PDB file of C-alpha atoms and ligand atoms in Angstrom:
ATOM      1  CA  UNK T   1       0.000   0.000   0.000  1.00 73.00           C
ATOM      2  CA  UNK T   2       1.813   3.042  -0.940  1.00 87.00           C
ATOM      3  CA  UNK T   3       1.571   6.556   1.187  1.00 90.00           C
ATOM      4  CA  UNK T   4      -1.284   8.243   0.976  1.00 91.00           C
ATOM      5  CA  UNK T   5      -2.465  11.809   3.118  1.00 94.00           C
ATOM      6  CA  UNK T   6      -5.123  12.203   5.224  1.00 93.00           C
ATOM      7  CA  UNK T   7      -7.124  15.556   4.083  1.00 92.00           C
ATOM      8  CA  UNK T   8      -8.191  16.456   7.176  1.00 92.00           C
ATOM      9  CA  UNK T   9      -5.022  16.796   8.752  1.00 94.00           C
ATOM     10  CA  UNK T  10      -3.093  18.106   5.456  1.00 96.00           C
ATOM     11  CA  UNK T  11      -2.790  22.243   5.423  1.00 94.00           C
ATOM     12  CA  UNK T  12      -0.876  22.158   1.732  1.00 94.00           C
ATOM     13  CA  UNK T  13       1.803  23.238   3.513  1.00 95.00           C
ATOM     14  CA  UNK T  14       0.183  26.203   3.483  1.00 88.00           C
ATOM     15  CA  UNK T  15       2.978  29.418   3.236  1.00 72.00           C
ATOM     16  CA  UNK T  16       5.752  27.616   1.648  1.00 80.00           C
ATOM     17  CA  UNK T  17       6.680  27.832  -2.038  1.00 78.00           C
ATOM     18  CA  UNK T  18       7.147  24.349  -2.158  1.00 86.00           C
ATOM     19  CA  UNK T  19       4.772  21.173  -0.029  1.00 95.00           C
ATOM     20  CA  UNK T  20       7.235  19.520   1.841  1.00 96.00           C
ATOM     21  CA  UNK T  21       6.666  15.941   0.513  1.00 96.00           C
ATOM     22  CA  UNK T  22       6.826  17.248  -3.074  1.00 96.00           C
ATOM     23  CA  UNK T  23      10.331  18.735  -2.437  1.00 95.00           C
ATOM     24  CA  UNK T  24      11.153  15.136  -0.366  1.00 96.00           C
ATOM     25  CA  UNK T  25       9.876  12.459  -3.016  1.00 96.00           C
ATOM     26  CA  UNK T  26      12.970  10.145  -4.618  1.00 95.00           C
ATOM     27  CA  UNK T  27      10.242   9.326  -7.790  1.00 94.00           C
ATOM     28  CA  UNK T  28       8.984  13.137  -7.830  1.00 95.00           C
ATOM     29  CA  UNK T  29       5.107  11.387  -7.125  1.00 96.00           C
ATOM     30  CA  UNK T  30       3.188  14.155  -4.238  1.00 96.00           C
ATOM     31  CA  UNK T  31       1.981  16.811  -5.751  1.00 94.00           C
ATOM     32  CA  UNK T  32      -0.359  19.896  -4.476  1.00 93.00           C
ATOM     33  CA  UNK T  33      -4.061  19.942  -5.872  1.00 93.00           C
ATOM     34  CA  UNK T  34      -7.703  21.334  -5.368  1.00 92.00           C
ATOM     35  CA  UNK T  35      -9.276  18.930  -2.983  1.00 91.00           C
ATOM     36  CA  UNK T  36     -13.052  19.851  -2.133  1.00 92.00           C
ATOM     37  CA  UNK T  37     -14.294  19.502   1.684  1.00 87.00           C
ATOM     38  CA  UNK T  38     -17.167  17.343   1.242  1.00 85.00           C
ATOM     39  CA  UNK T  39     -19.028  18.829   3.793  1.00 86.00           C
ATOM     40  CA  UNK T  40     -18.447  22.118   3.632  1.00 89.00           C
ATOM     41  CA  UNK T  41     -17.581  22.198  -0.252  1.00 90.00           C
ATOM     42  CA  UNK T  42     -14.879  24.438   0.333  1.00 91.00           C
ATOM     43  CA  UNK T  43     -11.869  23.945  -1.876  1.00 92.00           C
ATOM     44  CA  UNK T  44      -8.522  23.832  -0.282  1.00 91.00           C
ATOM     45  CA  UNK T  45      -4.799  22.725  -1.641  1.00 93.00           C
ATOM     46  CA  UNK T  46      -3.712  19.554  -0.617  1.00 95.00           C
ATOM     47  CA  UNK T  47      -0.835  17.009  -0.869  1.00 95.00           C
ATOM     48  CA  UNK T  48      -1.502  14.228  -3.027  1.00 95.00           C
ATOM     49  CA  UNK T  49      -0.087  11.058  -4.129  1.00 95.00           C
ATOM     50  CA  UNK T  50      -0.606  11.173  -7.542  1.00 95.00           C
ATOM     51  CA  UNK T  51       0.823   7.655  -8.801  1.00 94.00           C
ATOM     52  CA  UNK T  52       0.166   5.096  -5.969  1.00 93.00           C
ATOM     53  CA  UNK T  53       1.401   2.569  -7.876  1.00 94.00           C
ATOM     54  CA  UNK T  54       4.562   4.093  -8.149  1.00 95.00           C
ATOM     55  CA  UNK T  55       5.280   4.390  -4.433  1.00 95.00           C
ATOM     56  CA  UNK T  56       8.619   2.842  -3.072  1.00 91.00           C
ATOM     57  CA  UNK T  57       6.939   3.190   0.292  1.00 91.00           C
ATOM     58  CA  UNK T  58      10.044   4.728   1.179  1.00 92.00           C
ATOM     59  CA  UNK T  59       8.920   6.978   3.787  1.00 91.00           C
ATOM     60  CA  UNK T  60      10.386   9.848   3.003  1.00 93.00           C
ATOM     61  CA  UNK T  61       7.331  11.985   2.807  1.00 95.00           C
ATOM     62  CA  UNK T  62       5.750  10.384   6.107  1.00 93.00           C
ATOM     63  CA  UNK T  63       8.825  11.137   7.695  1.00 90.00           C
ATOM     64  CA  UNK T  64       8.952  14.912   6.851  1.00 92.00           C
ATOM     65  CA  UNK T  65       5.411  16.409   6.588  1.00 93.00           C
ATOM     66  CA  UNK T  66       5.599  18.730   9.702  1.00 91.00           C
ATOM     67  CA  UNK T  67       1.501  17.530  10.427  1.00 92.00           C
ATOM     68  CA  UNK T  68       1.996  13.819  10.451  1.00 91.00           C
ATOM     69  CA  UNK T  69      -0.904  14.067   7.731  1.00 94.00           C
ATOM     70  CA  UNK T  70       0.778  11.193   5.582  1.00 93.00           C
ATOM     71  CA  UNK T  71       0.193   7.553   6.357  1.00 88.00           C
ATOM     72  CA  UNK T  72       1.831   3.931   5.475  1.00 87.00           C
ATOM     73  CA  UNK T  73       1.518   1.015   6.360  1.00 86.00           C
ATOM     74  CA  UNK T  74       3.944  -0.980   8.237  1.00 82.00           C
ATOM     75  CA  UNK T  75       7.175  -2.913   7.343  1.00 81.00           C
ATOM     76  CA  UNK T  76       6.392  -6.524   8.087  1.00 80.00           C
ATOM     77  CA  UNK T  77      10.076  -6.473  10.254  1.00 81.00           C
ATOM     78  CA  UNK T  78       8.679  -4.589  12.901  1.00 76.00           C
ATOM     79  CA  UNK T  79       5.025  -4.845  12.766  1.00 80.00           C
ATOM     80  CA  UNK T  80       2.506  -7.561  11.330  1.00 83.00           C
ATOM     81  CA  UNK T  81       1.167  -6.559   8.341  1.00 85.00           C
ATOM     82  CA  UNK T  82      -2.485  -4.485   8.369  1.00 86.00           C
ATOM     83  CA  UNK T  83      -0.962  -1.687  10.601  1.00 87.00           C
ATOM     84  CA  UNK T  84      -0.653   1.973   9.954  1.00 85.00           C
ATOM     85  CA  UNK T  85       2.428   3.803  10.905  1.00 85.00           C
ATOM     86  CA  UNK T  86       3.110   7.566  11.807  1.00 84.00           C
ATOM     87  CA  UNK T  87       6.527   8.915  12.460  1.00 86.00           C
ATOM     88  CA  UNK T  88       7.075  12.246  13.945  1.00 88.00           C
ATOM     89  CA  UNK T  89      10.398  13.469  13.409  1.00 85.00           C
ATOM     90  CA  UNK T  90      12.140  15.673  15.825  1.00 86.00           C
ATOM     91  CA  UNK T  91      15.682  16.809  16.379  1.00 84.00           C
ATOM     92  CA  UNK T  92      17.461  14.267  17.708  1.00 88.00           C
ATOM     93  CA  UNK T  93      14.965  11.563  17.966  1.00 91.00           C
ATOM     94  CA  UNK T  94      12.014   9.948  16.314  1.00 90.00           C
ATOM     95  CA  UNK T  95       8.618   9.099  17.622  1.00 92.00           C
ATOM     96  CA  UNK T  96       6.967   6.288  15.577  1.00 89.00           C
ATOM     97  CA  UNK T  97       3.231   5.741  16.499  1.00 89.00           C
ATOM     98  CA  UNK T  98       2.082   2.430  15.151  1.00 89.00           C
ATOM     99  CA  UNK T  99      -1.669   1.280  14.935  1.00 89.00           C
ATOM    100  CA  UNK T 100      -2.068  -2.560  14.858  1.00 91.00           C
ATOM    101  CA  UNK T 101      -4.484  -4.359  12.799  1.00 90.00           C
ATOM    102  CA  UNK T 102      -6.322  -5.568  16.016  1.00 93.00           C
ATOM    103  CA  UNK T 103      -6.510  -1.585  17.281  1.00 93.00           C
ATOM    104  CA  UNK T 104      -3.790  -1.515  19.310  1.00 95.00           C
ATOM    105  CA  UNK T 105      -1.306   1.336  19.470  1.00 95.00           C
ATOM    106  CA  UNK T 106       1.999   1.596  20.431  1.00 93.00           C
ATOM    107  CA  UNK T 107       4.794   3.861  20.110  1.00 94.00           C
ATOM    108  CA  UNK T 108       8.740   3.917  20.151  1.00 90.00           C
ATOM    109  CA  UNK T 109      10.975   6.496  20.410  1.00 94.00           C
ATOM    110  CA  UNK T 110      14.785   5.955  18.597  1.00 90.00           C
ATOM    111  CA  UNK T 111      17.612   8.501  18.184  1.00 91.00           C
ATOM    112  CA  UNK T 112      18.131  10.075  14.866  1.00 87.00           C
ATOM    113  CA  UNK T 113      21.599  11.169  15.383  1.00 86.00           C
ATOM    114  CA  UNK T 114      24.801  11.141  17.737  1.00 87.00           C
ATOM    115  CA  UNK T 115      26.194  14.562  16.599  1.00 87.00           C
ATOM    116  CA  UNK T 116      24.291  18.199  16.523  1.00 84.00           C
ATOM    117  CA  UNK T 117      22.658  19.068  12.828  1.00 80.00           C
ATOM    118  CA  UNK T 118      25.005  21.111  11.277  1.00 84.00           C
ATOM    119  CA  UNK T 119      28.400  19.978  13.548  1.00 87.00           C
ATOM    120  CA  UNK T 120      29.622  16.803  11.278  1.00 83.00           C
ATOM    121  CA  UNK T 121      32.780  16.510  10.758  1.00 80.00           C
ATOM    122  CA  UNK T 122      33.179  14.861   7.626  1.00 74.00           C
ATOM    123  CA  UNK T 123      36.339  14.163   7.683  1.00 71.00           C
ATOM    124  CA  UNK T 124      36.435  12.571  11.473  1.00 71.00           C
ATOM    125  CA  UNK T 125      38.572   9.309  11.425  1.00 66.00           C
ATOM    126  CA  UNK T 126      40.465   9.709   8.268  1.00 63.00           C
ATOM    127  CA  UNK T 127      43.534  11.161   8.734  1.00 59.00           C
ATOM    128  CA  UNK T 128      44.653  14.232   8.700  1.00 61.00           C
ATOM    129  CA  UNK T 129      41.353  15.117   7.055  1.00 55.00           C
ATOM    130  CA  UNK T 130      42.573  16.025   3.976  1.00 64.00           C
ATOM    131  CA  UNK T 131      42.240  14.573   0.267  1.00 64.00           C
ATOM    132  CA  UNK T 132      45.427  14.589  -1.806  1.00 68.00           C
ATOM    133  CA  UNK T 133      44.076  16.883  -4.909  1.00 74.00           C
ATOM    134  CA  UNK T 134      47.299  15.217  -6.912  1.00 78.00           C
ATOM    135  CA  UNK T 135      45.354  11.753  -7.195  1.00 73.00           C
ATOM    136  CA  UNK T 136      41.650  12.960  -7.910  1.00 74.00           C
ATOM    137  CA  UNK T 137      41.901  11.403 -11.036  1.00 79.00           C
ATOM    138  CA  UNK T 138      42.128   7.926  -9.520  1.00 74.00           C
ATOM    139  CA  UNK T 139      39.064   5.558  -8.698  1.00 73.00           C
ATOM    140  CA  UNK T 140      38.225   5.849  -5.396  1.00 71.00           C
ATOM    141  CA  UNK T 141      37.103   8.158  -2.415  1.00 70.00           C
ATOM    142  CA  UNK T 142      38.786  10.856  -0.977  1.00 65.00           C
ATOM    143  CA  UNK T 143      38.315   9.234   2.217  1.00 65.00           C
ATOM    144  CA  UNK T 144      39.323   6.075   0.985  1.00 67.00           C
ATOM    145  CA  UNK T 145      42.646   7.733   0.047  1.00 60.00           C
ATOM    146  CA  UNK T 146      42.831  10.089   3.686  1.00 57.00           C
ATOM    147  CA  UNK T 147      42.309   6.148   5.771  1.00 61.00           C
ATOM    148  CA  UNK T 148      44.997   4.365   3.229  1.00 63.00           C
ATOM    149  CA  UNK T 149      42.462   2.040   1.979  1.00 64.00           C
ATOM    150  CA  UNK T 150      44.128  -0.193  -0.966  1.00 60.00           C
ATOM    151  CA  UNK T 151      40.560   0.319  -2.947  1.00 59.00           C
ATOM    152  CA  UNK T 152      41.944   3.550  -3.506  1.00 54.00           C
ATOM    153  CA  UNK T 153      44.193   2.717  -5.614  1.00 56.00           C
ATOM    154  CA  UNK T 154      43.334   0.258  -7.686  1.00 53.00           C
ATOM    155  CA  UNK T 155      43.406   1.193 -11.773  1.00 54.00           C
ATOM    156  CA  UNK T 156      40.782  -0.345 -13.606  1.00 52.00           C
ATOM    157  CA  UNK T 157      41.996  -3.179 -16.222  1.00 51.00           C
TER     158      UNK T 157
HETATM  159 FE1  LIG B 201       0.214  18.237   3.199  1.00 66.29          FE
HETATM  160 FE2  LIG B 201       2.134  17.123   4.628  1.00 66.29          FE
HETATM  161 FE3  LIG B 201       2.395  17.269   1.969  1.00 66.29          FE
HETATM  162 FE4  LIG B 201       2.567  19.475   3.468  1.00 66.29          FE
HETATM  163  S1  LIG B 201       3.986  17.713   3.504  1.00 66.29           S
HETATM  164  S2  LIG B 201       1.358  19.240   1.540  1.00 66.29           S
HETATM  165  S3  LIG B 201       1.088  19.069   5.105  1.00 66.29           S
HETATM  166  S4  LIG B 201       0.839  16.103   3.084  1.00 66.29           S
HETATM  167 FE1  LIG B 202       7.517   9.305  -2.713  1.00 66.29          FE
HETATM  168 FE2  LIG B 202       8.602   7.697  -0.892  1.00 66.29          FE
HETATM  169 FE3  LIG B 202       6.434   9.135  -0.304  1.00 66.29          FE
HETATM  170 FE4  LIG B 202       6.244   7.066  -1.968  1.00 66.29          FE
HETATM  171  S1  LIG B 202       6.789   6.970   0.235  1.00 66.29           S
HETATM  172  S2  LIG B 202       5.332   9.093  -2.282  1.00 66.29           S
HETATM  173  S3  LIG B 202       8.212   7.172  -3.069  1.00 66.29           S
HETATM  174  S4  LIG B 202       8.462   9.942  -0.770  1.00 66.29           S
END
């Protein structure tokens, strides 16, 4: 089942020159369109899968829309299959909320990252943390050459 968003919590993102889950999507699928309130008739923006079938179900846009308004379903490695999974992403940390099949809900809170956002050091644990410019033109990663990894220096046949 791919993602899908639940109108009545989506606000189009409402303020920002691009949704959210449009700018997040690997296979370029959300997109923003009229959606009428049934009730009310009004006509709002909304985010929209527009090619289910298309869906990696990666989670990139349930991880990122800042009002939890889209839904998956669960991987069957850490739920049995028939839930409904929310993430909300924070920080440091997410919060997934799952829904079983049966009703049930639980939720589980894992760390996101070790280091501040915006205080990697990229170059931690290689070296002196510097590529040589001289070899850029052979295969192989900068880092790969900082750490003295042989990879680095193999030439292709
Ligand atoms: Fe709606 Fe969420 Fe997409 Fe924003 S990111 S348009 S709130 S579904
Ligand atoms: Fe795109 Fe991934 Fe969201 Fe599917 S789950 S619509 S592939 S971002």
């Amino acid at each position: 089942m791919p993602s899908f968003v639940i109108t009545e919590k989506c606000d189009g993102c409402a303020g920002q020159d691009k949704t959210a889950c449009m700018y997040i999507c690997p296979h370029d699928l959300m997109a923003l369109k009229e959606h009428v309130d049934p009730s009310t008739n009004e006509v709002k923006m909304k985010g929209v899968n527009q090619e289910p079938v298309q869906c990696w179900e990666c989670y990139n846009c349930v991880k990122i829309c800042p009002q939890q308004a889209i839904s998956v379903r669960c991987y069957a490695d850490f739920a049995p299959l028939g839930g409904e999974v929310t993430p909300m992403l924070g920080s440091d940390s997410i919060m997934w909320t799952v829904k079983f099949r049966n009703g049930n809900i639980k939720r589980f809170k894992f760390p996101v990252r070790t280091v501040e956002a915006g205080n990697v050091d990229i170059f931690a644990g290689v070296g002196e943390g510097k590529a040589d410019v001289a070899r850029i033109k052979e295969p192989g990663l900068c880092t790969q050459q900082a750490s003295g990894d042989p990879r680095a220096t193999i030439t292709p046949a």
